[in-house]
Tab-separated table of N, CA and C in Angstrom:
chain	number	residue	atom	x	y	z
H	20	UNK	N	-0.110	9.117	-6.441
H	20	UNK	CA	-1.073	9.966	-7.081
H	20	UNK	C	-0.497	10.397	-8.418
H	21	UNK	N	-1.527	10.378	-9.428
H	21	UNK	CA	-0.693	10.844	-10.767
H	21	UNK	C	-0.188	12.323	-10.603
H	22	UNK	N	0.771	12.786	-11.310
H	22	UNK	CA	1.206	14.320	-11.631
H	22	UNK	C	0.527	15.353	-11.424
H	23	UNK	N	-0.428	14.819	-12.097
H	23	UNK	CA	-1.754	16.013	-11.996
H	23	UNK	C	-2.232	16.142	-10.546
H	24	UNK	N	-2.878	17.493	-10.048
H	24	UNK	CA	-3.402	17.101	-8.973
H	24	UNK	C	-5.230	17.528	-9.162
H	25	UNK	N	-5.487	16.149	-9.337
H	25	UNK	CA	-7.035	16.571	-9.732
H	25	UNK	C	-8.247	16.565	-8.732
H	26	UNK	N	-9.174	17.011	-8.719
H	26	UNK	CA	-9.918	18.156	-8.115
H	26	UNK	C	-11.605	17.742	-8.279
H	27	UNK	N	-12.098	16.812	-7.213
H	27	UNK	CA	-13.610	16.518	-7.701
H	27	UNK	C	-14.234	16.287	-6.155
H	28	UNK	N	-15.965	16.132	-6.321
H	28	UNK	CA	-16.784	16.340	-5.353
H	28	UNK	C	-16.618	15.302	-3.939
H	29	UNK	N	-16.491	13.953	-5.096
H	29	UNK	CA	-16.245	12.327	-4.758
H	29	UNK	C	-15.240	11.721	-5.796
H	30	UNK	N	-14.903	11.239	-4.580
H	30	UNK	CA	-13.402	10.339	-5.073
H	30	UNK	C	-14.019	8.488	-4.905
H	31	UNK	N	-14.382	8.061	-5.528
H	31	UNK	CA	-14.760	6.190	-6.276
H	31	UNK	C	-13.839	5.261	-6.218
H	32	UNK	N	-13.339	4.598	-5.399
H	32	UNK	CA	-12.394	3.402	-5.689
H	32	UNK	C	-12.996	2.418	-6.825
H	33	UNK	N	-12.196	2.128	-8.011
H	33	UNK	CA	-12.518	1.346	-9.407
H	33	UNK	C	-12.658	0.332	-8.661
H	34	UNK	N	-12.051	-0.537	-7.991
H	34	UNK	CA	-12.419	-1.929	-7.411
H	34	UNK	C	-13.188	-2.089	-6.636
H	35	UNK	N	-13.330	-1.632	-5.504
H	35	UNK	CA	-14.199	-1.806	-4.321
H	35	UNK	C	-15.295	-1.076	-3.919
H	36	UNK	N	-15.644	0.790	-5.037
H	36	UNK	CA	-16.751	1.158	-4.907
H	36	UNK	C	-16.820	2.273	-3.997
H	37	UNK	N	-16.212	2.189	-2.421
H	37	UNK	CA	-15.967	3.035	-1.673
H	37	UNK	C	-15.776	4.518	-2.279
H	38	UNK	N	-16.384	4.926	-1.507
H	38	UNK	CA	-16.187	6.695	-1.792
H	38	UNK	C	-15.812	7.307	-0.753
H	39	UNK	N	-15.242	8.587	-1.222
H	39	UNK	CA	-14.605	9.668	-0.014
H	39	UNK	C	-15.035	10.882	-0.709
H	40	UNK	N	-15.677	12.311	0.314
H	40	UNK	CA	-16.021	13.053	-0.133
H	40	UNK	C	-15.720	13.926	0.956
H	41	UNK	N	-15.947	14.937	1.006
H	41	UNK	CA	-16.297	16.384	2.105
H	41	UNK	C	-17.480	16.131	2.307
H	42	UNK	N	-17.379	16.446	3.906
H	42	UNK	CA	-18.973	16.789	4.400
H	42	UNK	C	-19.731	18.184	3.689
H	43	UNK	N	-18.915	18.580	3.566
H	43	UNK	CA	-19.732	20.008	3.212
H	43	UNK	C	-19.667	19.971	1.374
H	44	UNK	N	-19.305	19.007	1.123
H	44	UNK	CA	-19.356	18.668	-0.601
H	44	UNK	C	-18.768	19.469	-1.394
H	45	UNK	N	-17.723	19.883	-0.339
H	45	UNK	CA	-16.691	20.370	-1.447
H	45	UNK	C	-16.052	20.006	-2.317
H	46	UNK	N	-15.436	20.518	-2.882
H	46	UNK	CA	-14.008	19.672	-3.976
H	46	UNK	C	-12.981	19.471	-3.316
H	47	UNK	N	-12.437	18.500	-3.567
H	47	UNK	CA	-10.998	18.342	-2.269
H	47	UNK	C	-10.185	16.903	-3.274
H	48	UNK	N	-8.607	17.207	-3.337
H	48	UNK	CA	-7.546	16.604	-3.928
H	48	UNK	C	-8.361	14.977	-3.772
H	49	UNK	N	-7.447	14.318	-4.539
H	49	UNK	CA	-7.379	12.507	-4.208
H	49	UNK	C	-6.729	12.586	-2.998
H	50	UNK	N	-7.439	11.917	-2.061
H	50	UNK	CA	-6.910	11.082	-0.729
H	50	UNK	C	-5.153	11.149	-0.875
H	51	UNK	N	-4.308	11.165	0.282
H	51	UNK	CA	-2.669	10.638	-0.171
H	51	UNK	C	-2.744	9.529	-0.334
H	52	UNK	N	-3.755	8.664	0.458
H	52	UNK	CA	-3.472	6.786	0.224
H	52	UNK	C	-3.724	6.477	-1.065
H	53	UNK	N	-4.356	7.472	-1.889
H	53	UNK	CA	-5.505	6.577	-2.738
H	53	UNK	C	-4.488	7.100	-3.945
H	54	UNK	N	-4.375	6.042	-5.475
H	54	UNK	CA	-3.747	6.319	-6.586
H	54	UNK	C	-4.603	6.476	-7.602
H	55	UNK	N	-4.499	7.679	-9.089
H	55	UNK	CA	-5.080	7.834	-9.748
H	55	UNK	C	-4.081	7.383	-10.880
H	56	UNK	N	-4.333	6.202	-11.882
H	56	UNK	CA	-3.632	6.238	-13.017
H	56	UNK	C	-4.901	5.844	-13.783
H	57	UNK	N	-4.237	5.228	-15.281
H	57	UNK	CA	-5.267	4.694	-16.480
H	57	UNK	C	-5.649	3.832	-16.451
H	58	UNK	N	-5.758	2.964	-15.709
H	58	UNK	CA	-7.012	1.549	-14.815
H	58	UNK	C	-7.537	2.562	-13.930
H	59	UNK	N	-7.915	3.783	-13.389
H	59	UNK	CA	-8.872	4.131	-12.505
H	59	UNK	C	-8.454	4.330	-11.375
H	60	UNK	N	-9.191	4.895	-10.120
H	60	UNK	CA	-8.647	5.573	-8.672
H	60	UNK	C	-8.915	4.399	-7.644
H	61	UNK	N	-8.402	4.242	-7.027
H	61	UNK	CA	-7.796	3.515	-6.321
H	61	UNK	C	-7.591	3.739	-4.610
H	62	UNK	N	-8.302	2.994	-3.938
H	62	UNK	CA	-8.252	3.205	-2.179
H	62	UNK	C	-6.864	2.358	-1.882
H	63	UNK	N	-6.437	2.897	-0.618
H	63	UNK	CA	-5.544	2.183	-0.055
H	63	UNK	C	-5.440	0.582	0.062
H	64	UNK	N	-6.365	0.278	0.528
H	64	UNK	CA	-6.938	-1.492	0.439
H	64	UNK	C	-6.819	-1.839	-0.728
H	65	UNK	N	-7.235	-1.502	-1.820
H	65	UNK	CA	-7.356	-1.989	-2.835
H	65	UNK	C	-6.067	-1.683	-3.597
H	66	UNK	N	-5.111	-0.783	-3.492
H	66	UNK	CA	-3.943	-1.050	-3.712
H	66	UNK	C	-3.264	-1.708	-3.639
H	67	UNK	N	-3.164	-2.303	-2.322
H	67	UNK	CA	-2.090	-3.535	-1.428
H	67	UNK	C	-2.741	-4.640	-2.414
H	68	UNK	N	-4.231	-4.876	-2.164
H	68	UNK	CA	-4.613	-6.022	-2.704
H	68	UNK	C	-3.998	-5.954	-4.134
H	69	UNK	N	-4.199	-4.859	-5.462
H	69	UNK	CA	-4.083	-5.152	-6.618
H	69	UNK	C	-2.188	-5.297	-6.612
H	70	UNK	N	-1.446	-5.582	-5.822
H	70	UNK	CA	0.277	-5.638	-5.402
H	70	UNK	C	0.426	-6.871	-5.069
H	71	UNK	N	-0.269	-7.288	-4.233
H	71	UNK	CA	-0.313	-8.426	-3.980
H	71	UNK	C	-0.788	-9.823	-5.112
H	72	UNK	N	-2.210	-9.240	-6.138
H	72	UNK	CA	-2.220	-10.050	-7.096
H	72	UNK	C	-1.461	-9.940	-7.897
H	73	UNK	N	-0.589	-8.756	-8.172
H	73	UNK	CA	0.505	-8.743	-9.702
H	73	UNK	C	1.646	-9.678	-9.271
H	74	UNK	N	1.950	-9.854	-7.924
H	74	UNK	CA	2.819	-10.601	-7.420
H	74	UNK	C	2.756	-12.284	-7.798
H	75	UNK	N	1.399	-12.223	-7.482
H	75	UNK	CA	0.758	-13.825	-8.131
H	75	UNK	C	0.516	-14.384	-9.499
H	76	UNK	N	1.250	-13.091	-10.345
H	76	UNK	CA	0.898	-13.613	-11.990
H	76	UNK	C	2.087	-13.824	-12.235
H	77	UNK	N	3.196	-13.703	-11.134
H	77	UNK	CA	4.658	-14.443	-11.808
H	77	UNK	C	4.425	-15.609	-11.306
H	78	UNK	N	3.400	-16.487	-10.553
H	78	UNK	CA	4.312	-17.309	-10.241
H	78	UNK	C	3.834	-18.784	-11.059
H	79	UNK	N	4.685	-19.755	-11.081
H	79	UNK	CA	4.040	-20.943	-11.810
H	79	UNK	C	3.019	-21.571	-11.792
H	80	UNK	N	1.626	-21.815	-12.665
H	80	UNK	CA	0.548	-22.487	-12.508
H	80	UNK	C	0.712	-23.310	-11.390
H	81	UNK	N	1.446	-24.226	-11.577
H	81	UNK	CA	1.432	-25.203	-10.721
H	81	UNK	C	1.735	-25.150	-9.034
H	82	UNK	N	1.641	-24.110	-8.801
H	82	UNK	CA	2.313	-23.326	-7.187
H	82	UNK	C	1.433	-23.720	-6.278
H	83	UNK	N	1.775	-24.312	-5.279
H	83	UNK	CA	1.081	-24.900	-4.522
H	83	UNK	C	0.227	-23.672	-3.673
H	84	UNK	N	-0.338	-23.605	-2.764
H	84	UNK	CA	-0.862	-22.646	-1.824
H	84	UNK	C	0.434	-21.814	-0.954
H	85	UNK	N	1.191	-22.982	-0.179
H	85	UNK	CA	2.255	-22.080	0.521
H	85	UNK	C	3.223	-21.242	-0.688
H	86	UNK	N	3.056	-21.530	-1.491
H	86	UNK	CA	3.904	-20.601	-2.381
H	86	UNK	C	3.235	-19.772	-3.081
H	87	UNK	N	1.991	-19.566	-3.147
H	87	UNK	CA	1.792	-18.749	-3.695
H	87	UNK	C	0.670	-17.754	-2.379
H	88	UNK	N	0.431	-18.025	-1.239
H	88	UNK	CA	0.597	-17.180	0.077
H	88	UNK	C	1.817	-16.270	0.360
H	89	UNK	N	3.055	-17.128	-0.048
H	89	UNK	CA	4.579	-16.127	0.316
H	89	UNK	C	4.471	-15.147	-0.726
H	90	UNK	N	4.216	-15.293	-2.009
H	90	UNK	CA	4.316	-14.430	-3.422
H	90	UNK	C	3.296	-13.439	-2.748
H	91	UNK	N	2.460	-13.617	-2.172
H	91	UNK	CA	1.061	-12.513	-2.337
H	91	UNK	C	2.070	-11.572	-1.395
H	92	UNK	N	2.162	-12.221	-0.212
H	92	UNK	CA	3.095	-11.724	1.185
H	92	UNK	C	4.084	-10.835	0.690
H	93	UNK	N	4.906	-11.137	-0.153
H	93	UNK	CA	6.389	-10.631	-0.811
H	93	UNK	C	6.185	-9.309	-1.636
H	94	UNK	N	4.607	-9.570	-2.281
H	94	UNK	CA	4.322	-8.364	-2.925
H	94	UNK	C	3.393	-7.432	-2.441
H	95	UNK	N	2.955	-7.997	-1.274
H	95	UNK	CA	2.167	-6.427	-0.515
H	95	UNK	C	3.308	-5.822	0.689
H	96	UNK	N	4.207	-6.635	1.109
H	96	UNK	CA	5.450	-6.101	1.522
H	96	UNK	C	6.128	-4.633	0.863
H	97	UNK	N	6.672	-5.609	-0.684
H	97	UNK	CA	7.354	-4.685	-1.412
H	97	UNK	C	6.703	-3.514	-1.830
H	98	UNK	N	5.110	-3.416	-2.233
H	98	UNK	CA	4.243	-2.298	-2.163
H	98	UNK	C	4.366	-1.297	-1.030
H	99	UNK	N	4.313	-1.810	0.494
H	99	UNK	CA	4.268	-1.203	1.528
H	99	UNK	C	6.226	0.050	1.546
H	100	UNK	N	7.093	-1.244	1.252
H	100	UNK	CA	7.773	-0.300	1.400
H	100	UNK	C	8.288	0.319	0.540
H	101	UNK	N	7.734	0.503	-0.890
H	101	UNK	CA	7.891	1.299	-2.183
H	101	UNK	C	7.463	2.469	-1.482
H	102	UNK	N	5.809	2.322	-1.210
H	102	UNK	CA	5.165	3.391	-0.680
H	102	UNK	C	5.453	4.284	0.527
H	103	UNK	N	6.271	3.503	1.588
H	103	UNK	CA	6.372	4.037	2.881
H	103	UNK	C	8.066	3.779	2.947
H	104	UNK	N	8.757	4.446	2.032
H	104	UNK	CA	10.246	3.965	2.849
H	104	UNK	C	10.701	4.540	3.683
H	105	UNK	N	10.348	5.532	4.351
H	105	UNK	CA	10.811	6.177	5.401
H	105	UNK	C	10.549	5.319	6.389
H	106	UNK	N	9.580	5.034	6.901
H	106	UNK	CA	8.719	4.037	7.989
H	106	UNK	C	9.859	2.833	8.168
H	107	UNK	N	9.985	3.018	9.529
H	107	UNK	CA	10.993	2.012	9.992
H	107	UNK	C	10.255	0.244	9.687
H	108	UNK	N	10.926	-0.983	9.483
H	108	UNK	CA	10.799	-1.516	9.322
H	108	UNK	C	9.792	-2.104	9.765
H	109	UNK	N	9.730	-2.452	11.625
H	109	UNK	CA	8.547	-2.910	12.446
H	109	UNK	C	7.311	-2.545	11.789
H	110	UNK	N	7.706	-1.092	11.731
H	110	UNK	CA	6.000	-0.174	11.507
H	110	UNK	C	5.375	-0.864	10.054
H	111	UNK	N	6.095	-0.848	8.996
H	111	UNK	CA	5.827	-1.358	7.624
H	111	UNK	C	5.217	-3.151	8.338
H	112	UNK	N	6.093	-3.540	9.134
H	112	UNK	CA	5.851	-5.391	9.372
H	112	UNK	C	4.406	-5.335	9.723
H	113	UNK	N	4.020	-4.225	10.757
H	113	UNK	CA	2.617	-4.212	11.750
H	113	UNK	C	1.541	-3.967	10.279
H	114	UNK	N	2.025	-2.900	9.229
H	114	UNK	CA	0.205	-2.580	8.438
H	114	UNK	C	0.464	-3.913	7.634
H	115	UNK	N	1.083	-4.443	7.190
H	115	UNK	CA	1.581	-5.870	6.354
H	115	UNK	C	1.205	-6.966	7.083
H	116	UNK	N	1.152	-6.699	8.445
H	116	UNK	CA	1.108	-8.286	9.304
H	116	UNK	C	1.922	-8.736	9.515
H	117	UNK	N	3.341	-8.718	9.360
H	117	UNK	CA	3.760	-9.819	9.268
H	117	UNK	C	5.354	-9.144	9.941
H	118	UNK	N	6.406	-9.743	9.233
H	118	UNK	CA	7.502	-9.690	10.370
H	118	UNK	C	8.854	-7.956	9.682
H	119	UNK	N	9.249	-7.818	10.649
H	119	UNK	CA	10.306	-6.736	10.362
H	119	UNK	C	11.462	-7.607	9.621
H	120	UNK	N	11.860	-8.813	9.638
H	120	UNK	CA	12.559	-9.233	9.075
H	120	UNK	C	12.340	-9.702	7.662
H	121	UNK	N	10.879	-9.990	7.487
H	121	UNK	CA	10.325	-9.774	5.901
H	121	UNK	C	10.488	-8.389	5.246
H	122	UNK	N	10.524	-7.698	6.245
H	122	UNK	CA	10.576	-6.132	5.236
H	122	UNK	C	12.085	-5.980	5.044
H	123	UNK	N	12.985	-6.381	6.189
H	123	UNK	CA	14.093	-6.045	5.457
H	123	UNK	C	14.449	-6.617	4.495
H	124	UNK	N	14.174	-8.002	4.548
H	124	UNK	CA	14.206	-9.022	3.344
H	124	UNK	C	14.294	-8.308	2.002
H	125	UNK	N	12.540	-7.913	2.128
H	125	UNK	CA	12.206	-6.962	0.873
H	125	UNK	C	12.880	-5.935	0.445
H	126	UNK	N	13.502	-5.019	1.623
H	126	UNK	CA	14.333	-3.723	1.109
H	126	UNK	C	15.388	-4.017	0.334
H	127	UNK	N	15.889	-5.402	0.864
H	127	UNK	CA	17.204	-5.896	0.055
H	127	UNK	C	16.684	-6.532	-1.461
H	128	UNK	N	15.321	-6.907	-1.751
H	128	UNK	CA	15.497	-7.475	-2.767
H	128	UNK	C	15.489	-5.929	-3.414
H	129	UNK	N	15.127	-5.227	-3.067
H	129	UNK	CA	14.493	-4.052	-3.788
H	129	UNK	C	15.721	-3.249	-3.846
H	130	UNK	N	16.867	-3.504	-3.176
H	130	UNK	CA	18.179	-2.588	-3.652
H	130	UNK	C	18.125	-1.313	-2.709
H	131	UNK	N	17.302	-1.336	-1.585
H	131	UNK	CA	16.874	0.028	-1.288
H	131	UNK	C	17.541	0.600	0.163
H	132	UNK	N	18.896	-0.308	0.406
H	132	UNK	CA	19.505	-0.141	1.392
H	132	UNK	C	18.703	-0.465	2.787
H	133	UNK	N	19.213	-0.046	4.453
H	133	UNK	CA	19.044	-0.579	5.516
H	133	UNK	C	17.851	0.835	5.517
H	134	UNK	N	16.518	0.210	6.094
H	134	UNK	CA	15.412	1.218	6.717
H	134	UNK	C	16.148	2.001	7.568
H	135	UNK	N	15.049	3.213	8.050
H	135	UNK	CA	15.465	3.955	9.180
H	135	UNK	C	15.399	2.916	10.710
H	136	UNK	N	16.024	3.045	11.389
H	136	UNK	CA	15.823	2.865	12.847
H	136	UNK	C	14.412	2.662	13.458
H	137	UNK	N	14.518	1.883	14.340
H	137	UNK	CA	12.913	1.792	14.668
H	137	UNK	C	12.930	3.035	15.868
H	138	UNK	N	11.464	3.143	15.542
H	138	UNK	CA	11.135	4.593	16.955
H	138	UNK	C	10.799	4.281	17.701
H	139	UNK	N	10.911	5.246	18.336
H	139	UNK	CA	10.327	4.895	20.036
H	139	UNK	C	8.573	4.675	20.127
H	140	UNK	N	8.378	4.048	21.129
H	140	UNK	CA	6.597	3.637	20.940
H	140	UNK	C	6.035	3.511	20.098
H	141	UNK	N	6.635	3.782	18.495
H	141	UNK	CA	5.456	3.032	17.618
H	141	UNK	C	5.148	4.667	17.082
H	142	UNK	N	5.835	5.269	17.412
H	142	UNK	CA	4.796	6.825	16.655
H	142	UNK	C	5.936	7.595	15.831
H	143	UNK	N	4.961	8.419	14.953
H	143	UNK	CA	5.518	8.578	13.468
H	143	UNK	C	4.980	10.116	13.593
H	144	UNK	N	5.771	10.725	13.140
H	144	UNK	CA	5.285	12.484	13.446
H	144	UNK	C	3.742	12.837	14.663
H	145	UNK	N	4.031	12.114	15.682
H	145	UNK	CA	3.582	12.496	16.801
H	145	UNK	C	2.018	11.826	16.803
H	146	UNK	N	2.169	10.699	15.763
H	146	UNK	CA	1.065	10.007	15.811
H	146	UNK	C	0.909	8.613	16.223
H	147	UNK	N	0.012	8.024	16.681
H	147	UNK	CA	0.280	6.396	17.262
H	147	UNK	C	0.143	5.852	15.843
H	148	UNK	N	1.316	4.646	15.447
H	148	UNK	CA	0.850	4.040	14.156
H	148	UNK	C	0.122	2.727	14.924
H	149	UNK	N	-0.793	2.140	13.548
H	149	UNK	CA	-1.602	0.990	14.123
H	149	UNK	C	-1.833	0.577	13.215
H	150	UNK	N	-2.589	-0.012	13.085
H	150	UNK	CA	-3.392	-0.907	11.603
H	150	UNK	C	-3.540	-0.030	10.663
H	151	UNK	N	-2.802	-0.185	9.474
H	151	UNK	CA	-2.675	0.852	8.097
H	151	UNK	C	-4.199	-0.114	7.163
């Protein structure tokens, strides 16, 4: 979320349109998932996704599909655990899809030392995690 903490009726994802509001139409902060910078506000989904395409503008025209599937993979990873480094590895593998050993992968490219420990059952301040 930018610095600011800004303050409106409805909150608009720039890409996908989705809105979030109060039932009672109050004013209420940006979402925690959701990012506000100077391209516009931003839902959770559409975050991963726009991480996943910046990932795909390094890679060579000529990149076949499996390589440029791993690039998308590598960069909604590294998004996930920019965003979530506390979150033990598994948990980051499960909203990503994909494996705990890709995330550590990622922590290492990212310099960001060994995750926390995995938890017991899957829960995170007394909540079941599941599909992020």
């Amino acid at each position: 979320m930018s610095a600011t903490a800004e303050i409106a009726k409805k909150w608009t994802c720039g890409r996908c349109s989705m809105s979030v509001s109060r039932m009672d139409g109050g004013r209420a902060e940006l979402p925690d998932s959701w990012d506000s910078n100077e391209e516009g506000d931003f839902c959770l989904t559409c975050r991963r996704e726009r991480a996943a395409e910046a990932a795909l503008e390094a890679a060579p025209s000529d990149s076949n599909a499996e390589t440029r599937a791993k690039l998308r993979r590598a960069g909604l990873i590294e998004f996930e655990v920019l965003r979530t480094p506390d979150l033990a590895d598994g948990q980051i593998a499960r909203a990503c899809r994909s494996s705990a050993a890709a995330v550590a992968a990622a922590r290492e490219r990212l310099q960001l030392g060994e995750g926390p420990p995995p938890s017991s059952g899957g829960r995170v301040s007394g909540r079941a995690v599941g599909r992020v």
